[in-house]
Coordinates of C-alpha atoms in Angstrom, one line a residue:
Chain A
X1 CA -3.0 -17.5 -29.3
X2 CA -4.2 -14.2 -27.9
X3 CA -1.6 -11.6 -27.0
X4 CA -1.0 -11.3 -23.3
X5 CA -2.5 -8.2 -21.5
X6 CA 0.1 -5.5 -21.0
X7 CA 1.1 -4.7 -17.4
X8 CA 0.4 -1.1 -16.5
X9 CA 2.5 0.2 -13.6
X10 CA 0.6 2.3 -11.1
X11 CA 2.4 4.2 -8.3
X12 CA 0.9 5.8 -5.3
X13 CA 1.2 8.8 -2.9
X14 CA 0.2 8.5 0.7
X15 CA -1.7 11.3 2.4
X16 CA -1.0 10.9 6.1
X17 CA -3.9 12.0 8.2
X18 CA -3.2 12.8 11.8
X19 CA -6.0 11.4 13.9
X20 CA -5.3 13.3 17.1
X21 CA -5.5 10.2 19.2
X22 CA -2.6 9.2 21.4
X23 CA -1.5 6.3 23.6
X24 CA 0.5 6.8 26.8
X25 CA 0.6 3.2 27.9
X26 CA 0.1 -0.3 26.7
X27 CA -3.6 -0.5 27.7
X28 CA -4.3 2.7 25.9
X29 CA -2.5 1.2 22.9
X30 CA -4.7 -1.8 23.0
X31 CA -7.9 0.3 23.4
X32 CA -6.9 2.6 20.6
X33 CA -6.1 -0.3 18.3
X34 CA -9.6 -1.6 18.8
X35 CA -11.2 1.7 17.8
X36 CA -9.0 3.4 15.2
X37 CA -9.9 3.1 11.5
X38 CA -8.4 0.2 9.6
X39 CA -6.4 2.8 7.6
X40 CA -4.5 3.6 10.7
X41 CA -3.7 0.0 11.4
X42 CA -2.4 -0.2 7.8
X43 CA -0.3 3.0 8.2
X44 CA 1.5 1.7 11.3
X45 CA 2.2 -1.8 9.9
X46 CA 2.1 -2.2 6.1
X47 CA 2.9 1.2 4.8
X48 CA 6.0 1.5 7.0
X49 CA 7.6 -0.1 3.8
X50 CA 6.7 3.0 1.8
X51 CA 8.4 5.3 4.3
X52 CA 11.4 3.1 4.9
X53 CA 12.1 1.4 1.6
X54 CA 15.7 0.6 2.5
X55 CA 16.6 1.4 6.1
X56 CA 14.8 0.4 9.2
X57 CA 15.6 0.4 12.9
X58 CA 15.4 -2.8 14.8
X59 CA 11.6 -3.0 14.6
X60 CA 9.5 -3.4 11.5
X61 CA 6.3 -1.8 12.6
X62 CA 5.4 1.4 14.5
X63 CA 3.7 -0.4 17.4
X64 CA 6.7 -2.6 18.1
X65 CA 9.1 0.3 17.6
X66 CA 7.1 2.5 20.0
X67 CA 6.9 -0.1 22.7
X68 CA 10.6 -0.8 22.4
X69 CA 12.0 2.7 22.2
X70 CA 9.4 4.8 24.1
X71 CA 7.8 2.5 26.6
X72 CA 10.9 0.4 26.8
X73 CA 9.1 -2.9 27.3
X74 CA 11.3 -5.4 25.4
X75 CA 9.2 -8.5 25.7
X76 CA 6.1 -7.0 24.2
X77 CA 8.2 -5.2 21.5
X78 CA 9.6 -8.6 20.5
X79 CA 6.1 -10.2 20.3
X80 CA 4.8 -7.3 18.2
X81 CA 7.8 -7.3 16.0
X82 CA 7.4 -10.8 14.7
X83 CA 3.8 -10.2 13.5
X84 CA 4.0 -10.2 9.7
X85 CA 1.1 -8.0 8.4
X86 CA 1.3 -9.6 5.0
X87 CA 0.2 -12.9 6.4
X88 CA -3.3 -11.6 7.2
X89 CA -5.9 -11.6 4.4
X90 CA -8.0 -9.0 6.1
X91 CA -6.9 -5.9 8.2
X92 CA -9.5 -6.8 10.8
X93 CA -7.6 -10.1 11.5
X94 CA -4.4 -8.2 11.8
X95 CA -6.0 -5.8 14.3
X96 CA -7.4 -8.7 16.3
X97 CA -4.0 -10.4 16.4
X98 CA -2.3 -7.2 17.7
X99 CA -5.0 -6.6 20.3
X100 CA -4.8 -10.2 21.5
X101 CA -1.0 -10.0 21.9
X102 CA -1.1 -6.8 23.9
X103 CA -4.1 -8.0 25.9
X104 CA -2.4 -11.2 26.9
X105 CA 0.8 -9.4 27.8
X106 CA -1.0 -6.7 29.9
X107 CA -3.0 -9.4 31.7
X108 CA 0.1 -11.2 32.8
X109 CA 1.9 -8.3 34.5
X110 CA 1.0 -6.3 37.6
X111 CA 1.6 -2.8 36.3
X112 CA 0.8 -1.6 32.8
X113 CA 4.0 -0.2 31.3
X114 CA 3.7 3.4 30.2
X115 CA 5.8 6.2 28.7
X116 CA 7.9 7.9 31.3
X117 CA 10.7 9.7 29.5
X118 CA 9.6 9.0 25.9
X119 CA 6.8 10.3 23.7
X120 CA 3.2 9.0 23.4
X121 CA 2.2 7.1 20.2
X122 CA 0.2 9.4 17.9
X123 CA -2.0 7.6 15.5
X124 CA -2.0 8.4 11.8
X125 CA -4.3 7.2 9.0
X126 CA -3.1 6.3 5.6
X127 CA -4.9 7.4 2.4
X128 CA -3.3 6.0 -0.7
X129 CA -3.9 7.8 -3.9
X130 CA -3.0 5.8 -7.0
X131 CA -1.2 7.6 -9.9
X132 CA -0.4 6.2 -13.3
X133 CA 3.4 6.1 -13.8
X134 CA 3.3 5.9 -17.6
X135 CA 5.3 2.7 -17.6
X136 CA 3.7 -0.3 -19.4
X137 CA 5.1 -3.7 -20.3
X138 CA 4.0 -6.2 -22.9
X139 CA 6.9 -8.6 -22.7
X140 CA 9.2 -9.9 -20.0
X141 CA 12.0 -7.7 -21.5
X142 CA 9.8 -4.6 -21.2
X143 CA 8.8 -5.6 -17.7
X144 CA 12.4 -5.8 -16.7
X145 CA 13.1 -2.3 -18.0
X146 CA 10.1 -0.9 -16.2
X147 CA 11.0 -2.5 -12.9
X148 CA 14.4 -1.0 -13.1
X149 CA 13.2 2.6 -13.6
X150 CA 9.8 2.9 -12.0
X151 CA 9.1 4.8 -8.8
X152 CA 9.4 2.6 -5.8
X153 CA 5.8 3.3 -4.8
X154 CA 4.8 1.2 -7.8
X155 CA 6.9 -1.7 -6.5
X156 CA 5.0 -1.3 -3.2
X157 CA 1.6 -1.1 -4.7
X158 CA 2.0 -4.1 -7.0
X159 CA 4.1 -6.4 -4.9
X160 CA 2.8 -5.7 -1.4
X161 CA -0.4 -3.6 -1.3
X162 CA -2.2 -5.7 -3.9
X163 CA -1.8 -8.7 -1.7
X164 CA -3.5 -7.0 1.3
X165 CA -6.1 -4.7 -0.2
X166 CA -7.0 -6.6 -3.4
X167 CA -6.3 -10.0 -2.1
X168 CA -4.1 -11.0 -5.0
X169 CA -2.0 -14.0 -3.9
X170 CA 1.6 -13.3 -4.4
X171 CA 0.9 -9.8 -5.7
X172 CA 0.3 -8.3 -9.2
X173 CA 3.8 -9.0 -10.6
X174 CA 3.6 -12.8 -9.9
X175 CA 0.0 -13.0 -11.2
X176 CA 0.8 -11.3 -14.5
X177 CA 4.0 -13.3 -15.0
X178 CA 2.3 -16.5 -14.2
X179 CA -1.1 -16.0 -15.9
X180 CA -0.4 -13.7 -18.8
X181 CA 3.1 -14.7 -19.7
X182 CA 2.7 -18.3 -18.8
X183 CA 5.8 -18.6 -16.6
X184 CA 4.5 -20.2 -13.4
X185 CA 7.9 -21.1 -11.9
X186 CA 9.2 -17.5 -12.1
X187 CA 5.9 -16.3 -10.8
X188 CA 6.1 -18.5 -7.8
X189 CA 9.6 -17.4 -7.0
X190 CA 8.6 -13.7 -7.2
X191 CA 5.5 -14.4 -5.1
X192 CA 7.7 -15.8 -2.3
X193 CA 9.9 -12.8 -2.1
X194 CA 10.4 -11.6 1.5
X195 CA 9.9 -7.8 2.0
X196 CA 11.8 -7.9 5.3
X197 CA 15.1 -8.6 3.6
X198 CA 16.0 -5.0 2.8
X199 CA 12.7 -3.5 1.9
X200 CA 11.4 -2.3 -1.4
X201 CA 14.7 -1.5 -3.0
X202 CA 16.0 -4.9 -2.2
X203 CA 12.8 -6.4 -3.7
X204 CA 13.4 -4.4 -6.9
X205 CA 17.0 -5.7 -7.1
X206 CA 15.9 -9.2 -6.4
X207 CA 13.2 -9.1 -9.0
X208 CA 15.7 -7.7 -11.6
X209 CA 18.1 -10.6 -10.7
X210 CA 15.3 -13.2 -11.3
X211 CA 14.2 -11.5 -14.5
X212 CA 17.8 -11.4 -15.8
X213 CA 18.2 -15.1 -15.0
X214 CA 15.0 -16.0 -16.9
X215 CA 15.9 -13.7 -19.9
X216 CA 19.5 -15.0 -19.9
X217 CA 18.3 -18.7 -20.1
X218 CA 16.0 -17.7 -22.9
X219 CA 18.7 -16.0 -24.9
X220 CA 21.0 -19.1 -24.4
Chain B
X1 CA 1.0 19.3 -22.7
X2 CA 4.8 18.9 -22.9
X3 CA 6.7 19.8 -19.8
X4 CA 10.2 21.2 -19.9
X5 CA 11.7 19.7 -16.7
X6 CA 15.2 21.0 -17.2
X7 CA 15.7 22.0 -13.6
X8 CA 14.3 18.7 -12.4
X9 CA 16.7 16.6 -14.5
X10 CA 19.6 16.9 -12.1
X11 CA 17.5 15.3 -9.3
X12 CA 17.6 12.0 -11.1
X13 CA 21.1 11.6 -9.8
X14 CA 20.2 12.1 -6.2
X15 CA 16.5 11.2 -5.6
X16 CA 15.3 7.6 -5.4
X17 CA 14.9 5.8 -8.7
X18 CA 11.8 6.8 -10.7
X19 CA 11.1 9.9 -8.6
X20 CA 11.3 12.6 -11.3
X21 CA 9.2 10.7 -13.9
X22 CA 6.6 10.1 -11.2
X23 CA 6.5 13.8 -10.4
X24 CA 6.0 14.7 -14.0
X25 CA 3.0 12.2 -14.2
X26 CA 1.5 13.5 -11.0
X27 CA 1.8 17.1 -12.3
X28 CA -0.2 16.3 -15.4
X29 CA -3.3 16.0 -13.3
X30 CA -3.1 19.5 -12.0
X31 CA -1.9 21.6 -15.0
X32 CA -2.8 25.2 -14.9
X33 CA -3.9 25.3 -11.2
X34 CA -2.6 28.2 -9.1
X35 CA -0.8 27.7 -5.8
X36 CA 0.2 30.6 -3.4
X37 CA 2.6 30.4 -0.5
X38 CA 2.6 33.1 2.2
X39 CA 5.1 33.3 5.0
X40 CA 6.8 36.0 7.0
X41 CA 10.4 36.2 5.8
X42 CA 12.2 35.9 2.4
X43 CA 15.5 35.0 4.0
X44 CA 16.7 33.1 7.1
X45 CA 15.2 29.9 8.5
X46 CA 14.2 26.7 6.9
X47 CA 10.9 27.7 5.5
X48 CA 12.2 30.6 3.4
X49 CA 15.0 28.4 2.2
X50 CA 12.9 25.5 1.0
X51 CA 10.3 27.9 -0.6
X52 CA 13.0 29.6 -2.6
X53 CA 13.6 26.2 -4.3
X54 CA 10.1 24.7 -4.2
X55 CA 8.3 27.6 -5.8
X56 CA 10.2 27.6 -9.1
X57 CA 10.1 23.8 -9.3
X58 CA 6.3 23.8 -9.0
X59 CA 6.1 26.4 -11.7
X60 CA 8.2 24.3 -14.0
X61 CA 5.8 21.4 -13.4
X62 CA 3.0 23.5 -14.8
X63 CA 1.5 24.8 -11.6
X64 CA 1.4 28.6 -11.4
X65 CA 3.0 29.1 -8.1
X66 CA 3.6 32.4 -6.3
X67 CA 5.3 33.2 -3.0
X68 CA 4.3 36.3 -1.0
X69 CA 6.0 37.5 2.1
X70 CA 4.1 39.5 4.7
X71 CA 5.5 42.7 6.1
X72 CA 5.4 44.1 9.6
X73 CA 7.0 46.5 12.0
X74 CA 9.3 45.5 14.9
X75 CA 6.3 45.5 17.3
X76 CA 4.6 42.9 15.0
X77 CA 7.7 40.7 14.9
X78 CA 8.2 40.9 18.7
X79 CA 4.6 39.8 19.1
X80 CA 4.9 37.0 16.6
X81 CA 8.1 35.8 18.3
X82 CA 6.2 35.7 21.6
X83 CA 3.4 33.8 19.9
X84 CA 5.9 31.4 18.4
X85 CA 7.5 30.8 21.8
X86 CA 4.1 30.4 23.5
X87 CA 3.0 27.9 21.0
X88 CA 6.2 25.9 21.7
X89 CA 5.3 25.9 25.4
X90 CA 7.2 28.9 26.8
X91 CA 5.6 31.3 29.2
X92 CA 4.9 34.5 27.5
X93 CA 2.9 37.7 28.2
X94 CA 0.8 38.8 25.3
X95 CA -1.3 41.9 25.9
X96 CA -4.6 42.7 24.2
X97 CA -2.8 45.6 22.4
X98 CA -0.2 43.2 21.0
X99 CA -2.8 40.8 19.7
X100 CA -4.8 43.7 18.2
X101 CA -1.7 44.9 16.5
X102 CA -1.1 41.4 15.1
X103 CA -4.6 41.5 13.6
X104 CA -4.1 45.0 12.2
X105 CA -0.8 43.9 10.4
X106 CA -2.6 40.8 9.0
X107 CA -5.4 43.0 7.7
X108 CA -3.0 45.4 6.1
X109 CA -1.1 42.5 4.5
X110 CA -4.4 41.0 3.2
X111 CA -5.1 44.3 1.5
X112 CA -1.6 44.3 -0.1
X113 CA -1.2 40.7 -1.0
X114 CA -4.8 39.9 -2.0
X115 CA -4.3 36.1 -1.4
X116 CA -6.1 34.3 -4.2
X117 CA -5.3 30.9 -5.7
X118 CA -6.8 27.4 -6.1
X119 CA -4.7 26.5 -3.1
X120 CA -3.3 29.0 -0.6
X121 CA -0.7 27.6 1.8
X122 CA -0.1 29.8 4.8
X123 CA 3.1 29.1 6.7
X124 CA 3.2 29.4 10.5
X125 CA 1.3 31.7 12.9
X126 CA 2.5 35.1 11.6
X127 CA 0.1 35.2 8.6
X128 CA -2.5 32.8 10.1
X129 CA -5.2 35.6 10.3
X130 CA -5.0 36.2 6.6
X131 CA -7.7 33.6 6.4
X132 CA -10.2 36.4 7.0
X133 CA -9.5 37.5 3.4
X134 CA -10.2 34.2 1.7
X135 CA -12.4 33.8 -1.3
X136 CA -15.1 31.1 -0.9
X137 CA -14.0 29.2 -4.0
X138 CA -10.3 28.8 -2.9
X139 CA -8.9 26.2 -0.6
X140 CA -6.7 27.3 2.3
X141 CA -4.3 25.1 4.2
X142 CA -2.4 26.2 7.3
X143 CA 1.2 24.8 7.4
X144 CA 2.5 24.8 11.0
X145 CA 6.3 24.3 11.1
X146 CA 6.7 24.6 14.9
X147 CA 6.5 22.2 17.8
X148 CA 2.8 22.5 18.8
X149 CA 2.8 19.5 21.2
X150 CA 2.3 21.6 24.3
X151 CA 1.2 25.1 23.5
X152 CA 0.2 27.8 26.0
X153 CA -3.6 27.4 26.1
X154 CA -4.5 31.1 25.8
X155 CA -2.2 31.8 22.8
X156 CA -3.3 28.6 21.0
X157 CA -6.9 29.5 21.6
X158 CA -6.2 32.9 19.9
X159 CA -4.5 31.3 16.8
X160 CA -7.0 28.3 16.7
X161 CA -9.9 30.6 16.0
X162 CA -8.3 31.3 12.6
X163 CA -7.0 27.8 12.0
X164 CA -10.5 26.3 12.2
X165 CA -11.5 28.3 9.2
X166 CA -8.9 26.6 7.0
X167 CA -9.7 23.5 4.9
X168 CA -6.9 21.5 6.4
X169 CA -3.7 21.8 8.5
X170 CA -0.3 20.4 7.9
X171 CA 2.1 19.5 10.7
X172 CA 5.6 18.3 10.8
X173 CA 4.9 15.5 13.3
X174 CA 1.8 13.5 14.4
X175 CA 2.4 14.7 18.0
X176 CA 1.8 18.3 16.9
X177 CA -1.8 17.6 15.8
X178 CA -4.5 19.4 17.8
X179 CA -8.2 19.0 18.5
X180 CA -9.5 20.6 15.3
X181 CA -12.6 20.2 13.2
X182 CA -10.6 20.1 10.0
X183 CA -8.4 17.3 8.5
X184 CA -4.8 17.4 9.7
X185 CA -2.1 15.9 7.6
X186 CA 1.5 15.0 8.2
X187 CA 4.2 16.6 6.1
X188 CA 7.9 16.1 7.0
X189 CA 10.0 19.1 5.9
X190 CA 12.8 18.5 3.5
X191 CA 16.1 19.9 2.1
X192 CA 17.2 20.6 -1.4
X193 CA 20.3 18.4 -2.1
X194 CA 21.4 20.6 -5.0
X195 CA 21.2 23.9 -3.2
X196 CA 24.4 25.7 -2.2
X197 CA 23.8 24.5 1.4
X198 CA 23.8 20.9 0.4
X199 CA 25.5 20.3 -2.9
X200 CA 28.7 18.3 -3.2
X201 CA 31.9 20.3 -2.5
X202 CA 35.5 19.4 -3.3
X203 CA 37.5 18.5 -0.3
X204 CA 40.0 21.3 -0.9
X205 CA 37.1 23.8 -1.1
X206 CA 35.6 22.5 2.2
X207 CA 38.8 23.1 4.1
X208 CA 39.6 26.4 2.4
X209 CA 36.1 27.7 3.3
X210 CA 36.4 26.5 6.9
X211 CA 39.8 28.1 7.4
X212 CA 38.5 31.3 5.9
X213 CA 36.0 31.3 8.7
X214 CA 39.0 31.2 11.1
X215 CA 38.5 27.5 12.2
X216 CA 41.7 25.5 11.9
X217 CA 41.5 21.9 10.6
X218 CA 43.9 20.3 13.0
X219 CA 41.4 18.8 15.5
X220 CA 38.1 16.9 15.2
X221 CA 35.2 19.4 15.0
X222 CA 31.9 19.1 16.8
X223 CA 29.4 21.4 15.1
X224 CA 26.0 22.8 15.9
X225 CA 24.4 25.0 13.2
X226 CA 21.3 26.8 14.2
X227 CA 19.8 30.2 15.0
X228 CA 21.0 31.6 18.4
X229 CA 17.7 30.6 20.0
X230 CA 17.2 29.2 23.6
X231 CA 15.2 26.2 22.3
X232 CA 18.4 25.1 20.4
X233 CA 20.2 24.9 23.8
X234 CA 23.6 26.2 22.7
X235 CA 24.7 26.4 26.3
X236 CA 23.9 22.8 26.8
X237 CA 26.1 22.0 23.8
X238 CA 29.0 23.9 25.4
X239 CA 28.5 22.0 28.6
X240 CA 28.6 18.7 26.7
X241 CA 31.7 19.8 24.9
X242 CA 33.4 20.5 28.2
X243 CA 32.6 17.0 29.5
X244 CA 34.2 15.5 26.4
X245 CA 37.2 17.8 26.2
X246 CA 38.8 16.1 29.2
X247 CA 39.1 12.9 27.1
X248 CA 39.4 14.2 23.5
X249 CA 41.2 17.2 22.0
X250 CA 38.4 18.6 20.0
X251 CA 37.0 21.9 18.8
X252 CA 33.4 23.1 19.1
X253 CA 31.9 25.3 16.5
X254 CA 28.5 27.0 17.1
X255 CA 27.5 28.5 13.8
X256 CA 24.3 30.4 13.3
X257 CA 22.7 33.7 12.8
X258 CA 19.3 35.4 13.2
X259 CA 16.4 35.2 10.9
X260 CA 14.8 38.5 9.9
X261 CA 11.8 37.7 12.0
X262 CA 13.7 36.8 15.2
X263 CA 14.5 39.8 17.4
X264 CA 15.8 37.6 20.3
X265 CA 18.9 36.2 18.6
X266 CA 21.3 38.8 19.7
X267 CA 20.5 38.5 23.3
X268 CA 21.0 34.7 23.1
X269 CA 24.3 35.1 21.3
X270 CA 25.5 37.4 24.2
X271 CA 24.6 34.7 26.7
X272 CA 26.4 32.0 24.6
X273 CA 29.5 34.2 24.4
X274 CA 29.6 34.5 28.2
X275 CA 29.2 30.7 28.5
X276 CA 32.1 30.1 26.1
X277 CA 34.4 32.4 28.0
X278 CA 37.9 32.4 26.8
X279 CA 38.1 28.8 25.6
X280 CA 40.3 29.0 22.4
X281 CA 38.7 25.8 21.0
X282 CA 35.1 27.2 21.0
X283 CA 34.3 29.1 17.9
X284 CA 31.1 31.2 17.7
X285 CA 30.3 32.1 14.2
X286 CA 27.5 34.6 13.5
X287 CA 26.8 34.0 9.8
X288 CA 24.6 36.0 7.5
X289 CA 21.5 34.4 6.2
X290 CA 23.0 33.7 2.8
X291 CA 26.2 31.9 4.1
X292 CA 25.0 28.7 2.5
X293 CA 28.3 27.5 1.1
X294 CA 30.1 28.2 4.4
X295 CA 27.5 26.1 6.3
X296 CA 27.8 23.4 3.7
X297 CA 31.6 23.4 4.2
X298 CA 31.3 23.4 8.0
X299 CA 29.0 20.4 8.0
X300 CA 31.3 18.5 5.7
X301 CA 34.3 19.3 7.8
X302 CA 32.6 18.3 11.0
X303 CA 33.4 15.0 12.7
X304 CA 30.0 14.9 14.5
X305 CA 27.1 17.2 14.1
X306 CA 24.9 18.1 17.1
X307 CA 21.4 19.5 17.2
X308 CA 20.6 19.5 20.9
X309 CA 17.3 21.3 20.7
X310 CA 14.9 21.1 23.6
X311 CA 12.0 22.1 21.3
X312 CA 12.0 21.6 17.6
X313 CA 9.5 21.5 14.9
X314 CA 11.8 19.8 12.5
X315 CA 15.6 20.3 12.6
X316 CA 16.6 20.8 9.0
X317 CA 20.2 21.0 10.1
X318 CA 19.9 17.4 11.2
X319 CA 18.8 16.4 7.7
X320 CA 21.5 18.5 6.1
X321 CA 24.2 16.8 8.2
X322 CA 22.9 13.3 7.6
X323 CA 22.9 14.1 3.8
X324 CA 26.6 14.8 4.2
X325 CA 27.2 11.5 5.7
X326 CA 27.7 12.6 9.3
X327 CA 26.5 10.9 12.5
X328 CA 24.1 13.3 14.3
X329 CA 23.4 13.6 18.0
X330 CA 20.1 15.4 18.5
X331 CA 17.9 16.4 21.4
X332 CA 15.0 14.0 21.8
X333 CA 12.4 16.6 20.9
X334 CA 10.0 17.2 18.1
X335 CA 10.9 16.0 14.6
X336 CA 14.4 15.0 15.6
X337 CA 13.2 11.7 16.9
X338 CA 11.9 10.9 13.4
X339 CA 14.9 12.3 11.6
X340 CA 17.5 10.4 13.6
X341 CA 16.9 6.6 13.8
X342 CA 18.4 6.1 17.2
X343 CA 21.4 3.8 17.1
X344 CA 21.3 3.6 13.2
X345 CA 21.9 7.1 11.9
X346 CA 23.0 8.7 15.2
X347 CA 21.6 9.2 18.7
X348 CA 18.8 11.1 20.4
X349 CA 19.7 12.5 23.9
X350 CA 17.8 14.2 26.7
X351 CA 20.7 15.9 28.6
X352 CA 24.1 17.5 28.2
X353 CA 25.5 14.4 29.9
X354 CA 23.8 12.1 27.4
X355 CA 25.1 14.3 24.6
X356 CA 28.7 14.1 26.0
X357 CA 28.4 10.3 26.5
X358 CA 27.4 9.7 22.9
X359 CA 30.1 12.1 21.5
X360 CA 32.7 10.2 23.4
X361 CA 31.3 6.8 22.3
X362 CA 31.4 7.9 18.6
X363 CA 34.9 9.5 18.8
X364 CA 36.1 6.1 20.2
X365 CA 34.4 4.2 17.3
X366 CA 35.3 5.8 14.0
X367 CA 33.9 2.8 12.0
X368 CA 30.6 3.2 13.6
X369 CA 30.6 6.9 12.7
X370 CA 31.1 6.0 9.0
X371 CA 28.3 3.4 9.0
X372 CA 25.9 5.8 10.7
X373 CA 26.8 8.5 8.2
X374 CA 26.0 6.2 5.3
X375 CA 22.7 5.1 6.8
X376 CA 21.8 8.7 7.5
X377 CA 22.4 9.7 3.9
X378 CA 20.2 6.9 2.7
X379 CA 17.5 7.8 5.2
X380 CA 17.5 11.3 3.9
X381 CA 17.4 10.2 0.3
X382 CA 14.2 8.2 0.9
X383 CA 12.3 10.6 3.2
X384 CA 13.6 14.1 3.4
X385 CA 14.6 15.4 -0.1
X386 CA 12.7 18.3 -1.7
X387 CA 11.3 15.9 -4.4
X388 CA 9.3 14.2 -1.7
X389 CA 7.9 17.5 -0.4
X390 CA 7.1 18.4 -4.0
X391 CA 5.2 15.2 -4.4
X392 CA 3.2 15.9 -1.2
X393 CA 2.3 19.4 -2.3
X394 CA 1.1 18.2 -5.7
X395 CA -0.9 15.5 -4.1
X396 CA -2.5 18.0 -1.7
X397 CA -3.4 20.3 -4.6
X398 CA -4.9 17.5 -6.5
X399 CA -6.8 16.1 -3.5
X400 CA -8.2 19.4 -2.3
X401 CA -9.0 21.0 -5.6
X402 CA -10.3 18.1 -7.6

């Protein structure tokens, strides 16, 4: 039998480009969402996890957070908050969903809510630059050691980013464990991990717990 | 090439997991490149403070990094203070003669410094006109640390004509971005957790230091640490303290000093003295620029830390206080709204009344203060430590000079 391919851990740094575009009310938010680059949709939804790997306020994406804390429109904030960006295969579909939610909300009310005492939303675009971390695993034991010590940007890139930008179902970790190590049950559990339960650091700890369980059963 | 990251090793204990190894890998891509920082003061203020730590760390990572400080006369610093205030939205009068002198001083500094490197990072408006001395093969980036969300049009137009000649600009918040034909990037300022200002102190050393400053330890302390600057609203803090004092027996400590490039600080301090009057529980401490350990002790001794700025690029004292596990009440301005997660690590407020209300609420809920303090420390660990800024600068160097 051929040796499994090794898993090379890649991390990332995010250059955050300020677009200079701002929204003062919910209609402007909707119009901007239709026009901004997809990298900006990504910045305000997915890569929030890179900036808040452990802590978050009440809202998991920048749009919901802005509507809640600056515009102070609770109903729209709630609708935007439950959108899970990782459920969309393509960023265009996520954009359409957000625009549709805001459009429906704005059409149903008489006055478009706007910022009175808060700050406008300033749009930023994400540019992710991949960097080799030097960590590489050939076995499940190696993999466990790497997951424990690697920069959290690698957890983000392999577990979350890969699902969205490279369309890897379940992410790189699950695919390697399932396809290369031949452990489909473990792969499936890792693929189902929920990033909203404590962010990247919680994902790291949960992955370690699952790996320890698997390694422990093997040793026994 | 083998790096010798001895000064980076201690950061493994405080930075997020994997950070130091990642920095070493990132640095391998840009070995031997040269980086030059230019600003207007060696001491006082957050920029000088972070550069004094960042520059040697970059050097140790194999990037030849230098830090030059421009020089000027009192007239130049009075002009740049007016430019600073105008860019933050205050009405200022700047004559043609003042602007001409600004250009003369920049020209003289360009002659003296000869700014040349693969990447030249110019901090703030004072040295912005140095761009006239750039070599075509170098990349130049303008780093704006101040709140540029509503600048005076005429003064911004003057500075903008230099900024557009840079390769990129860095701002502390998206809201500070301007209409510019160059890329603009976001770069949150950071603190060094191992510096004298932020390192862990023994409890007995904290209280000894605070008592040496003449502040007794028998009552809860509200603290604001900042330059005596009108944008920091020290009088608003005194007003908030007075509203709380009716319900809680507390002390207020306003600790600060002037930066070498800030001629207005003494006038503001006199106004604050007048506002404090003879209240024995208000302590005004004018500290020298190198009083890092005393500030560290004050922040650790405080019950609640306040930063009630009405304009703020990025309030480093907010980050410092959160790193020490303190709940922070900050003015809803500039970077403070990013630094404080409202309701999680502290509160942002828009008035002295709001500040007073939140102080009272926290004093009545000590468990909440503890939880907010813990959340604040973690927020800083993830986003506002010097290792993150180092990562950003290495990335920029790699991106612009590749």
